N, CA, C and O atoms as a DFTB+ gen file, in Angstrom:
616 C
 N C O
     1  1     181.961      89.812     118.765
     2  2     181.418      90.735     119.740
     3  2     180.457      89.991     120.643
     4  3     179.672      89.157     120.191
     5  1     180.529      90.296     121.886
     6  2     179.675      89.659     122.872
     7  2     178.730      90.682     123.482
     8  3     179.070      91.862     123.573
     9  1     177.563      90.249     123.894
    10  2     176.612      91.146     124.540
    11  2     177.143      91.638     125.876
    12  3     176.551      92.535     126.477
    13  1     178.245      91.072     126.354
    14  2     178.814      91.499     127.623
    15  2     179.881      92.571     127.471
    16  3     180.472      92.989     128.467
    17  1     180.142      93.023     126.263
    18  2     181.178      94.007     126.026
    19  2     180.656      95.416     126.270
    20  3     179.517      95.729     125.924
    21  1     181.489      96.268     126.867
    22  2     181.050      97.636     127.127
    23  2     181.039      98.486     125.860
    24  3     181.650      98.141     124.849
    25  1     180.342      99.581     125.947
    26  2     180.276     100.557     124.863
    27  2     181.090     101.766     125.284
    28  3     180.936     102.248     126.406
    29  1     181.942     102.262     124.421
    30  2     182.707     103.471     124.692
    31  2     182.172     104.598     123.839
    32  3     181.980     104.431     122.635
    33  1     181.934     105.725     124.439
    34  2     181.394     106.861     123.709
    35  2     182.321     108.051     123.887
    36  3     182.590     108.477     125.011
    37  1     182.810     108.586     122.774
    38  2     183.714     109.722     122.839
    39  2     182.976     111.040     122.680
    40  3     183.370     112.038     123.283
    41  1     181.936     111.068     121.899
    42  2     181.200     112.302     121.638
    43  2     179.874     111.938     120.991
    44  3     179.602     110.761     120.756
    45  1     179.050     112.929     120.701
    46  2     177.759     112.656     120.080
    47  2     177.606     113.448     118.793
    48  3     178.283     114.455     118.586
    49  1     176.719     112.991     117.941
    50  2     176.463     113.633     116.651
    51  2     175.257     114.552     116.754
    52  3     174.656     114.686     117.820
    53  1     174.911     115.176     115.651
    54  2     173.739     116.041     115.602
    55  2     172.468     115.201     115.604
    56  3     172.472     114.110     115.032
    57  1     171.378     115.661     116.223
    58  2     170.156     114.859     116.375
    59  2     169.587     114.230     115.098
    60  3     169.260     113.044     115.143
    61  1     169.443     114.933     113.957
    62  2     168.865     114.250     112.788
    63  2     169.708     113.071     112.318
    64  3     169.166     112.043     111.912
    65  1     171.016     113.212     112.371
    66  2     171.895     112.132     111.959
    67  2     171.803     110.981     112.956
    68  3     171.855     109.818     112.556
    69  1     171.670     111.283     114.236
    70  2     171.509     110.244     115.258
    71  2     170.235     109.444     114.999
    72  3     170.241     108.218     115.115
    73  1     169.152     110.120     114.653
    74  2     167.891     109.442     114.378
    75  2     168.060     108.452     113.235
    76  3     167.591     107.318     113.331
    77  1     168.712     108.855     112.169
    78  2     168.921     107.957     111.035
    79  2     169.878     106.826     111.392
    80  3     169.712     105.700     110.922
    81  1     170.890     107.122     112.231
    82  2     171.800     106.069     112.691
    83  2     171.034     105.033     113.509
    84  3     171.221     103.832     113.312
    85  1     170.181     105.477     114.419
    86  2     169.423     104.536     115.246
    87  2     168.529     103.646     114.390
    88  3     168.361     102.463     114.688
    89  1     167.962     104.205     113.340
    90  2     167.140     103.420     112.429
    91  2     167.987     102.330     111.771
    92  3     167.574     101.173     111.705
    93  1     169.165     102.702     111.288
    94  2     170.074     101.727     110.701
    95  2     170.508     100.705     111.749
    96  3     170.493      99.501     111.489
    97  1     170.894     101.182     112.933
    98  2     171.432     100.317     113.981
    99  2     170.440      99.245     114.393
   100  3     170.832      98.116     114.689
   101  1     169.166      99.585     114.414
   102  2     168.167      98.605     114.836
   103  2     168.055      97.443     113.854
   104  3     167.679      96.339     114.248
   105  1     168.373      97.674     112.593
   106  2     168.306      96.600     111.605
   107  2     169.628      95.867     111.449
   108  3     169.660      94.761     110.910
   109  1     170.729      96.471     111.918
   110  2     172.048      95.864     111.736
   111  2     172.609      95.275     113.033
   112  3     173.774      94.881     113.079
   113  1     171.795      95.211     114.076
   114  2     172.207      94.672     115.361
   115  2     173.405      95.399     115.956
   116  3     174.277      94.780     116.567
   117  1     173.443      96.727     115.772
   118  2     174.466      97.557     116.396
   119  2     173.965      97.910     117.788
   120  3     172.868      98.454     117.912
   121  1     174.725      97.624     118.840
   122  2     174.267      97.946     120.194
   123  2     174.245      99.449     120.412
   124  3     175.239     100.131     120.163
   125  1     173.120      99.964     120.874
   126  2     173.011     101.408     121.077
   127  2     172.471     101.782     122.447
   128  3     172.414     102.967     122.774
   129  1     172.079     100.819     123.247
   130  2     171.486     101.154     124.532
   131  2     171.606      99.995     125.502
   132  3     171.969      98.884     125.113
   133  1     171.296     100.258     126.783
   134  2     171.351      99.173     127.758
   135  2     170.369      98.046     127.458
   136  3     170.516      96.948     127.995
   137  1     169.379      98.292     126.619
   138  2     168.435      97.220     126.296
   139  2     169.072      96.170     125.399
   140  3     168.558      95.057     125.296
   141  1     170.196      96.508     124.740
   142  2     170.861      95.548     123.875
   143  2     172.096      94.931     124.528
   144  3     172.733      94.047     123.955
   145  1     172.426      95.401     125.723
   146  2     173.568      94.884     126.464
   147  2     173.146      94.770     127.923
   148  3     172.510      95.687     128.443
   149  1     173.480      93.671     128.602
   150  2     173.105      93.562     130.012
   151  2     173.554      94.775     130.812
   152  3     174.679      95.247     130.642
   153  1     172.697      95.281     131.674
   154  2     172.953      96.517     132.414
   155  2     174.266      96.483     133.184
   156  3     174.941      97.507     133.297
   157  1     174.633      95.340     133.708
   158  2     175.868      95.255     134.479
   159  2     177.102      95.537     133.624
   160  3     178.141      95.943     134.147
   161  1     176.993      95.328     132.334
   162  2     178.133      95.522     131.450
   163  2     178.003      96.765     130.579
   164  3     178.920      97.076     129.819
   165  1     176.902      97.471     130.671
   166  2     176.711      98.651     129.828
   167  2     177.459      99.815     130.437
   168  3     177.120     100.276     131.526
   169  1     178.467     100.287     129.745
   170  2     179.307     101.347     130.268
   171  2     179.521     102.381     129.176
   172  3     179.914     102.050     128.058
   173  1     179.260     103.617     129.508
   174  2     179.506     104.714     128.577
   175  2     180.636     105.548     129.149
   176  3     180.571     105.995     130.294
   177  1     181.658     105.753     128.359
   178  2     182.834     106.477     128.821
   179  2     183.115     107.626     127.861
   180  3     183.069     107.450     126.643
   181  1     183.401     108.790     128.403
   182  2     183.882     109.913     127.605
   183  2     185.317     110.173     128.031
   184  3     185.610     110.244     129.225
   185  1     186.200     110.313     127.074
   186  2     187.610     110.527     127.382
   187  2     188.196     111.565     126.440
   188  3     187.679     111.788     125.345
   189  1     189.256     112.184     126.866
   190  2     189.943     113.222     126.118
   191  2     191.155     112.622     125.405
   192  3     191.679     111.586     125.813
   193  1     191.588     113.288     124.338
   194  2     192.824     112.925     123.664
   195  2     193.959     113.738     124.240
   196  3     193.852     114.957     124.371
   197  1     195.036     113.077     124.581
   198  2     196.217     113.777     125.070
   199  2     196.718     114.761     124.010
   200  3     197.195     115.850     124.330
   201  1     196.599     114.356     122.750
   202  2     197.105     115.160     121.637
   203  2     196.130     116.244     121.189
   204  3     196.430     116.988     120.255
   205  1     194.975     116.350     121.833
   206  2     193.959     117.317     121.408
   207  2     193.447     118.111     122.612
   208  3     192.358     117.841     123.119
   209  1     194.241     119.098     123.072
   210  2     193.868     119.827     124.284
   211  2     192.583     120.629     124.155
   212  3     191.999     121.010     125.169
   213  1     192.128     120.895     122.935
   214  2     190.884     121.665     122.780
   215  2     189.635     120.816     123.018
   216  3     188.547     121.354     123.224
   217  1     189.788     119.502     122.990
   218  2     188.650     118.615     123.238
   219  2     188.295     118.655     124.721
   220  3     189.177     118.728     125.576
   221  1     187.009     118.606     125.014
   222  2     186.575     118.634     126.400
   223  2     185.383     117.701     126.557
   224  3     184.245     118.111     126.330
   225  1     185.630     116.443     126.945
   226  2     184.521     115.496     127.042
   227  2     183.479     115.912     128.075
   228  3     182.286     115.688     127.867
   229  1     183.907     116.513     129.183
   230  2     182.950     116.935     130.208
   231  2     181.984     117.966     129.631
   232  3     180.774     117.894     129.849
   233  1     182.540     118.926     128.891
   234  2     181.703     119.949     128.258
   235  2     180.753     119.333     127.237
   236  3     179.587     119.722     127.162
   237  1     181.249     118.365     126.443
   238  2     180.404     117.696     125.448
   239  2     179.249     116.953     126.107
   240  3     178.120     116.987     125.618
   241  1     179.537     116.282     127.219
   242  2     178.494     115.548     127.941
   243  2     177.432     116.514     128.458
   244  3     176.237     116.243     128.345
   245  1     177.865     117.641     129.024
   246  2     176.918     118.643     129.539
   247  2     176.093     119.265     128.414
   248  3     174.876     119.400     128.541
   249  1     176.743     119.643     127.318
   250  2     176.049     120.250     126.176
   251  2     174.959     119.328     125.649
   252  3     173.888     119.787     125.252
   253  1     175.234     118.030     125.646
   254  2     174.290     117.057     125.105
   255  2     173.336     116.491     126.153
   256  3     172.593     115.550     125.875
   257  1     173.357     117.066     127.364
   258  2     172.416     116.657     128.408
   259  2     172.588     115.221     128.861
   260  3     171.608     114.561     129.206
   261  1     173.811     114.727     128.866
   262  2     174.052     113.320     129.183
   263  2     174.752     113.113     130.524
   264  3     175.227     112.015     130.815
   265  1     174.817     114.167     131.343
   266  2     175.443     113.999     132.660
   267  2     174.649     112.963     133.452
   268  3     173.422     112.914     133.372
   269  1     175.344     112.159     134.196
   270  2     174.696     111.076     134.924
   271  2     174.521     109.814     134.092
   272  3     174.248     108.743     134.635
   273  1     174.676     109.935     132.777
   274  2     174.526     108.765     131.897
   275  2     175.853     108.337     131.283
   276  3     175.993     107.208     130.812
   277  1     176.834     109.254     131.289
   278  2     178.147     108.955     130.724
   279  2     179.208     109.270     131.766
   280  3     179.224     110.356     132.346
   281  1     180.082     108.319     131.994
   282  2     181.189     108.493     132.931
   283  2     182.310     109.266     132.233
   284  3     182.729     108.909     131.133
   285  1     182.782     110.316     132.878
   286  2     183.920     111.059     132.346
   287  2     185.178     110.386     132.890
   288  3     185.405     110.364     134.100
   289  1     185.976     109.849     132.006
   290  2     187.189     109.157     132.417
   291  2     188.266     110.164     132.784
   292  3     188.363     111.227     132.171
   293  1     189.067     109.835     133.776
   294  2     190.201     110.691     134.118
   295  2     191.452     110.279     133.339
   296  3     192.525     110.851     133.527
   297  1     191.305     109.294     132.473
   298  2     192.405     108.854     131.623
   299  2     192.314     109.533     130.268
   300  3     191.228     109.882     129.805
   301  1     193.467     109.715     129.640
   302  2     193.453     110.113     128.243
   303  2     193.044     108.898     127.419
   304  3     193.350     107.760     127.776
   305  1     192.359     109.151     126.327
   306  2     191.870     108.061     125.486
   307  2     192.997     107.115     125.091
   308  3     192.816     105.897     125.082
   309  1     194.153     107.670     124.767
   310  2     195.273     106.854     124.318
   311  2     195.760     105.865     125.380
   312  3     196.449     104.900     125.050
   313  1     195.416     106.090     126.634
   314  2     195.908     105.217     127.705
   315  2     194.858     104.211     128.169
   316  3     195.139     103.399     129.051
   317  1     193.670     104.246     127.603
   318  2     192.622     103.302     128.004
   319  2     192.995     101.908     127.523
   320  3     193.242     101.692     126.336
   321  1     193.031     100.971     128.453
   322  2     193.391      99.596     128.137
   323  2     192.152      98.720     128.305
   324  3     192.082      97.871     129.195
   325  1     191.195      98.947     127.442
   326  2     189.910      98.255     127.494
   327  2     189.417      98.169     126.060
   328  3     189.818      98.975     125.220
   329  1     188.559      97.213     125.769
   330  2     187.994      97.135     124.423
   331  2     186.485      97.315     124.515
   332  3     185.879      97.106     125.566
   333  1     185.895      97.708     123.388
   334  2     184.496      98.083     123.347
   335  2     183.794      97.459     122.148
   336  3     184.417      97.191     121.120
   337  1     182.492      97.232     122.288
   338  2     181.716      96.721     121.162
   339  2     181.217      97.865     120.281
   340  3     180.868      97.646     119.121
   341  1     181.183      99.072     120.817
   342  2     180.777     100.248     120.038
   343  2     181.533     101.461     120.533
   344  3     181.572     101.737     121.732
   345  1     182.135     102.186     119.596
   346  2     182.793     103.448     119.903
   347  2     182.189     104.492     118.976
   348  3     182.080     104.271     117.770
   349  1     181.797     105.630     119.543
   350  2     181.293     106.718     118.719
   351  2     182.198     107.928     118.898
   352  3     182.786     108.131     119.961
   353  1     182.298     108.718     117.854
   354  2     183.125     109.912     117.920
   355  2     182.621     110.930     116.908
   356  3     182.289     110.589     115.773
   357  1     182.569     112.170     117.335
   358  2     182.215     113.290     116.465
   359  2     183.483     114.121     116.299
   360  3     183.689     115.127     116.978
   361  1     184.327     113.664     115.371
   362  2     185.634     114.269     115.162
   363  2     185.875     114.483     113.675
   364  3     185.246     113.840     112.834
   365  1     186.781     115.381     113.365
   366  2     187.143     115.630     111.974
   367  2     188.093     114.548     111.461
   368  3     188.749     113.860     112.243
   369  1     188.155     114.411     110.131
   370  2     188.936     113.369     109.492
   371  2     190.411     113.361     109.896
   372  3     190.939     112.281     110.161
   373  1     191.110     114.502     109.958
   374  2     192.533     114.416     110.331
   375  2     192.743     113.696     111.676
   376  3     193.686     112.919     111.826
   377  1     191.872     113.955     112.635
   378  2     191.978     113.283     113.932
   379  2     191.616     111.813     113.801
   380  3     192.305     110.953     114.350
   381  1     190.535     111.515     113.074
   382  2     190.117     110.119     112.890
   383  2     191.196     109.312     112.179
   384  3     191.396     108.136     112.483
   385  1     191.881     109.929     111.249
   386  2     192.973     109.255     110.553
   387  2     194.116     108.966     111.524
   388  3     194.692     107.878     111.504
   389  1     194.441     109.935     112.369
   390  2     195.572     109.764     113.285
   391  2     195.303     108.728     114.379
   392  3     196.251     108.202     114.963
   393  1     194.042     108.424     114.670
   394  2     193.728     107.453     115.722
   395  2     193.264     106.103     115.171
   396  3     192.769     105.266     115.925
   397  1     193.418     105.891     113.889
   398  2     192.923     104.659     113.263
   399  2     193.515     103.407     113.910
   400  3     192.776     102.475     114.228
   401  1     194.821     103.370     114.109
   402  2     195.448     102.187     114.720
   403  2     194.943     101.994     116.145
   404  3     194.747     100.860     116.583
   405  1     194.734     103.076     116.861
   406  2     194.203     102.983     118.224
   407  2     192.781     102.431     118.206
   408  3     192.431     101.605     119.049
   409  1     191.960     102.873     117.260
   410  2     190.591     102.360     117.139
   411  2     190.616     100.867     116.864
   412  3     189.794     100.119     117.394
   413  1     191.554     100.434     116.042
   414  2     191.699      99.004     115.762
   415  2     191.968      98.240     117.058
   416  3     191.483      97.122     117.237
   417  1     192.730      98.839     117.949
   418  2     193.096      98.201     119.218
   419  2     191.912      98.128     120.189
   420  3     191.751      97.113     120.866
   421  1     191.086      99.168     120.276
   422  2     190.064      99.208     121.323
   423  2     188.691      98.699     120.893
   424  3     187.810      98.515     121.733
   425  1     188.500      98.470     119.595
   426  2     187.207      97.951     119.127
   427  2     187.295      96.435     119.033
   428  3     188.208      95.896     118.409
   429  1     186.350      95.756     119.651
   430  2     186.301      94.294     119.631
   431  2     186.118      93.764     118.213
   432  3     185.622      94.476     117.340
   433  1     186.512      92.532     117.988
   434  2     186.242      91.849     116.728
   435  2     184.728      91.879     116.487
   436  3     183.955      91.558     117.389
   437  1     184.311      92.249     115.314
   438  2     182.904      92.443     114.940
   439  2     182.247      93.597     115.681
   440  3     181.025      93.739     115.650
   441  1     183.050      94.421     116.346
   442  2     182.541      95.619     117.007
   443  2     182.357      96.754     116.003
   444  3     182.763      96.647     114.846
   445  1     181.749      97.823     116.455
   446  2     181.344      98.917     115.573
   447  2     181.977     100.239     115.973
   448  3     182.280     100.480     117.142
   449  1     182.169     101.083     114.976
   450  2     182.534     102.476     115.176
   451  2     181.473     103.300     114.455
   452  3     181.144     103.025     113.301
   453  1     180.942     104.308     115.137
   454  2     180.009     105.260     114.516
   455  2     180.674     106.629     114.570
   456  3     180.872     107.193     115.646
   457  1     181.014     107.153     113.404
   458  2     181.674     108.453     113.312
   459  2     180.730     109.489     112.729
   460  3     179.931     109.188     111.842
   461  1     180.827     110.700     113.229
   462  2     180.212     111.868     112.597
   463  2     181.239     112.986     112.657
   464  3     182.305     112.824     113.251
   465  1     180.923     114.116     112.046
   466  2     181.878     115.218     112.019
   467  2     182.800     115.166     110.820
   468  3     183.831     115.838     110.794
   469  1     182.434     114.372     109.827
   470  2     183.258     114.184     108.635
   471  2     182.661     115.025     107.504
   472  3     181.452     114.991     107.275
   473  1     183.484     115.755     106.820
   474  2     183.046     116.509     105.643
   475  2     182.866     115.536     104.477
   476  3     183.575     114.534     104.376
   477  1     181.921     115.842     103.612
   478  2     181.622     114.958     102.467
   479  2     182.869     114.611     101.662
   480  3     183.058     113.460     101.269
   481  1     183.718     115.603     101.418
   482  2     184.906     115.359     100.597
   483  2     185.968     114.518     101.314
   484  3     186.938     114.097     100.682
   485  1     185.807     114.265     102.616
   486  2     186.762     113.468     103.376
   487  2     186.361     111.992     103.486
   488  3     187.162     111.157     103.906
   489  1     185.132     111.681     103.112
   490  2     184.585     110.342     103.340
   491  2     185.387     109.245     102.649
   492  3     185.702     108.231     103.273
   493  1     185.719     109.424     101.389
   494  2     186.451     108.382     100.651
   495  2     187.788     108.084     101.320
   496  3     188.181     106.923     101.429
   497  1     188.491     109.125     101.771
   498  2     189.774     108.915     102.443
   499  2     189.595     108.220     103.791
   500  3     190.418     107.391     104.177
   501  1     188.525     108.555     104.504
   502  2     188.249     107.903     105.782
   503  2     188.001     106.411     105.577
   504  3     188.575     105.574     106.274
   505  1     187.151     106.094     104.627
   506  2     186.828     104.684     104.351
   507  2     188.077     103.924     103.913
   508  3     188.296     102.793     104.346
   509  1     188.883     104.527     103.070
   510  2     190.127     103.901     102.612
   511  2     191.076     103.657     103.793
   512  3     191.660     102.580     103.910
   513  1     191.225     104.650     104.657
   514  2     192.110     104.541     105.823
   515  2     191.677     103.408     106.741
   516  3     192.502     102.602     107.169
   517  1     190.377     103.344     107.046
   518  2     189.887     102.329     107.972
   519  2     189.771     100.947     107.326
   520  3     189.913      99.936     108.014
   521  1     189.517     100.887     106.030
   522  2     189.453      99.579     105.376
   523  2     190.828      98.917     105.371
   524  3     190.920      97.689     105.391
   525  1     191.882      99.703     105.343
   526  2     193.245      99.151     105.425
   527  2     193.509      98.494     106.783
   528  3     194.396      97.650     106.907
   529  1     192.749      98.878     107.782
   530  2     192.868      98.289     109.128
   531  2     191.754      97.281     109.378
   532  3     191.431      96.976     110.526
   533  1     191.171      96.767     108.303
   534  2     190.140      95.718     108.356
   535  2     188.825      96.166     108.995
   536  3     188.230      95.440     109.791
   537  1     188.392      97.345     108.643
   538  2     187.041      97.796     108.989
   539  2     186.232      97.841     107.699
   540  3     186.713      98.317     106.670
   541  1     185.006      97.342     107.762
   542  2     184.124      97.441     106.599
   543  2     183.085      98.523     106.864
   544  3     182.672      98.741     108.003
   545  1     182.674      99.192     105.801
   546  2     181.665     100.234     105.904
   547  2     180.283      99.605     105.816
   548  3     179.968      98.909     104.852
   549  1     179.459      99.857     106.832
   550  2     178.109      99.305     106.865
   551  2     177.053     100.334     106.503
   552  3     176.007      99.995     105.949
   553  1     177.330     101.591     106.817
   554  2     176.312     102.630     106.652
   555  2     177.008     103.969     106.507
   556  3     178.046     104.222     107.119
   557  1     176.418     104.816     105.689
   558  2     176.876     106.208     105.576
   559  2     175.670     107.069     105.257
   560  3     174.758     106.650     104.545
   561  1     175.679     108.254     105.785
   562  2     174.543     109.165     105.602
   563  2     175.080     110.583     105.546
   564  3     175.942     110.965     106.338
   565  1     174.561     111.361     104.603
   566  2     174.995     112.738     104.425
   567  2     173.912     113.690     104.904
   568  3     172.724     113.463     104.674
   569  1     174.334     114.760     105.574
   570  2     173.441     115.832     105.995
   571  2     174.160     117.140     105.726
   572  3     175.161     117.455     106.371
   573  1     173.641     117.905     104.761
   574  2     174.336     119.095     104.261
   575  2     175.718     118.660     103.788
   576  3     175.802     117.774     102.938
   577  1     176.803     119.237     104.292
   578  2     178.141     118.835     103.864
   579  2     178.808     117.911     104.890
   580  3     180.017     117.689     104.830
   581  1     178.026     117.378     105.825
   582  2     178.547     116.505     106.873
   583  2     178.098     115.064     106.632
   584  3     177.038     114.817     106.058
   585  1     178.927     114.119     107.084
   586  2     178.642     112.711     106.873
   587  2     178.793     111.952     108.187
   588  3     179.681     112.235     108.991
   589  1     177.902     110.980     108.382
   590  2     178.033     110.007     109.463
   591  2     178.313     108.657     108.818
   592  3     177.839     108.381     107.716
   593  1     179.073     107.825     109.498
   594  2     179.446     106.527     108.933
   595  2     179.526     105.501     110.078
   596  3     179.915     105.826     111.200
   597  1     179.147     104.264     109.759
   598  2     179.303     103.153     110.706
   599  2     180.215     102.121     110.061
   600  3     180.022     101.727     108.911
   601  1     181.206     101.695     110.822
   602  2     182.180     100.704     110.376
   603  2     182.130      99.514     111.326
   604  3     181.793      99.658     112.501
   605  1     182.471      98.331     110.802
   606  2     182.588      97.135     111.650
   607  2     183.981      96.559     111.497
   608  3     184.515      96.453     110.393
   609  1     184.558      96.189     112.638
   610  2     185.898      95.594     112.632
   611  2     185.796      94.117     112.242
   612  3     185.042      93.353     112.845
   613  1     186.558      93.737     111.237
   614  2     186.571      92.352     110.765
   615  2     187.720      91.579     111.392
   616  3     187.891      90.392     111.113
């Protein structure tokens, strides 16, 4: 992973989990802001899944007060031909499982994925699915019955 690689953001997590993720990220050298990546290369993109018509990245950006800070892509996520040093997504396990090969394609070597929206009982299957595609688990945190996880591509 290079400091010149862009960051792709699909969605955001709940605030308490984000706070704990940022604490972990600061010690694990996970890029989370323009201060860790040169401004010219810092890019935040929100994109929709062609296979998930109920997803609405524009609405997610507005709900989370991030308009002006995240570019809404006019491409479907599956058609993005770019790689990222960090991808975040707040999606359920069935969707995360179905996009695992795609995540392998768009995450740079030694790049990170930060997932939230996972039920506690789905975590083991998520880790197993992504470890088969050479992602290692760096961090996991539970809040009520929800889990956040950070993976690194090996």
